[in-house]
Amino acid sequence: MRSLATYLVEILEANGVDTIFGIPGVHTVDLYRGLENSRIRHVTPRHEQGAGFMADGYARVTGKPGVCFIITGPGMTNIVTAMGQAYGDSIPMLVISSVNPVGEMGSGRGHLHELKNQSALVREVSAFSHTILDIHAVEPALARAFSLFAAGRPRPVHIEIPVGLLNSDASFMPAARRFALPQPPAPCPDTGVQIASRLSAAMRPLIVAGGGAIGAASAIRSLAERLGAPVVMTVNARGIVPGDHPLAVPLTGDSAAVMKLLQESDATLALGTEFGPTDFADRLPASGRLPGWLARADLDAEQLMRGLRADLPLLADARLTAEAVLEALPEGSPATAGAAIARAARHEVETAMNPVLSAGLQMLDLLVQTRPDAIVVGDSTQPVYAGCTAFGAPRPASFFCSATGFGTLGYALPAAIGAALGAPDRPVFGVIGDGGLQFTIAEMACATEAKTTIRLIVWNNRGYSEIKSYMINAGVPPVGVDIYTPDFEPIARGFGWRYRKVSSIGDFATAIASPSIHNEVIEIDEAPFTASVAGAGE
């Protein structure tokens, strides 16, 4: 018999799914029966939150949806945090779960894993949550999800299937097929001409790129060079223009320099960005306009009406928009001072950083200078905050983190595992604090099992140092932030990882320059490391 679960796996495989993250349970065993004869790789995390973070990292480096098989009830409550992060960052994630049988759902009688309304819970962190009640509904539900990933604003999708339906007979259903998916919307030709005319006539043209513009990197770089326009990149957009490019402005946070760029530009093109408060430190108005002319292109019609109001809002794909504007631009050398403006903005931000953040930024810069093809996955920790403020990644989707948007902790380790599985030929570095690592430290076992070669940089300040400083500055007694810090060396070795501790920028340079074919923890002692960076600059 060909079961519904087998049929579902066949559809996934036909549509390019090659990896699934999940933890088998009594309610999902039939899904695993479906995996038996497929070519799909299964990866077992140690917690469903880890599954979601792994799917997130995998999706960011491959551009394909990260797929999870999750059990009813506690499995879904565990993965909700990861879905929230992916929702905030517009990451394609497909979560397929079981749910109690029809008649038991929401009965209140206390069935195993029973939730009052599982779909309603998950709906708040997903583009949609769909309950399958009939075999014929499986293909349309999956097609709807893949259509969103292909042509809409990608966000997590949840599909739940009652336990009793998973093993029902689907032999009569047709062979699985690859979906014919819609293409993302393009701007009409005269719109490209209109934007090109505005930008080419501007004295201070500006481009703002968000995570939705990752696929437009080549066109954006050419457009910037043709115009001489600085490119402000949000955290998820870093690398669209390489950090060492004269027109790159990889600055966010509380940067007055970025706000000055926005305020003084007489024509701005924003591509795939929500102008999010965590990228612009709540300095932008909840609604309002810039002094100059603004065009915004986004795949989300509602998002175009949130935050900064555009003179020309476009429901269009970022790449197709950038290419249309580039095609309409006249040839010729730009007469703007864009490179000087970008350089001044970067200098202003970098010189104002405190010693700890400056040390973290120099660490990241050294990492990509030594390993230019590296993928750097960050948590909510001080070097990553420095990276969000002023780190210029060398290529798109090579620096991402959980420090903006939803802002969870424990992300870097499992997301790095997902990235390493999605891009096995590239070096992957996770950057995480000693406190954040304790959220998901068990996933070190998954990395060993999956045979990845991750290097996990642990920034050790023995507690929740950033929150402690925030509490002190706010006049709040620092309670609950001086947590116990374990000895990471035996823990790392116990999970089959290599370990080394560094206390200076020179030791760090040696550590990352050496080749590695094993998972490795590189622990950095914050205080002496920061002092060594300051000393090296004197």
mmCIF file of C-alpha atoms in Angstrom, residues 54 91 107 123 150 169 229 233 240 263 271 282 316 341 396 421 427 434 454 463 494 504 537:
data_model
loop_
_atom_site.group_PDB
_atom_site.id
_atom_site.type_symbol
_atom_site.label_atom_id
_atom_site.label_comp_id
_atom_site.label_asym_id
_atom_site.label_seq_id
_atom_site.Cartn_x
_atom_site.Cartn_y
_atom_site.Cartn_z
ATOM 1 C CA MET A 54 18.674 24.159 11.425
ATOM 2 C CA ILE A 91 12.773 32.740 5.740
ATOM 3 C CA SER A 107 -11.659 17.497 23.045
ATOM 4 C CA ARG A 123 -0.810 30.400 12.901
ATOM 5 C CA ALA A 150 8.671 31.029 -5.056
ATOM 6 C CA ASP A 169 -4.376 4.384 1.470
ATOM 7 C CA ALA A 229 25.013 55.718 -5.071
ATOM 8 C CA MET A 233 22.397 47.213 3.735
ATOM 9 C CA ILE A 240 24.852 42.299 -1.476
ATOM 10 C CA GLN A 263 17.471 62.399 5.447
ATOM 11 C CA LEU A 271 14.494 47.045 -2.342
ATOM 12 C CA ASP A 282 13.647 52.778 16.240
ATOM 13 C CA ALA A 316 7.453 43.758 -7.353
ATOM 14 C CA ILE A 341 29.736 59.800 1.652
ATOM 15 C CA PRO A 396 25.297 37.634 0.039
ATOM 16 C CA LEU A 421 24.526 20.795 5.577
ATOM 17 C CA PRO A 427 33.698 26.820 5.994
ATOM 18 C CA ASP A 434 28.542 31.521 26.760
ATOM 19 C CA ILE A 454 31.623 23.693 12.095
ATOM 20 C CA GLY A 463 27.082 35.606 32.039
ATOM 21 C CA GLY A 494 32.465 14.805 25.301
ATOM 22 C CA SER A 504 44.391 37.426 21.918
ATOM 23 C CA GLY A 537 45.861 49.309 17.667
#
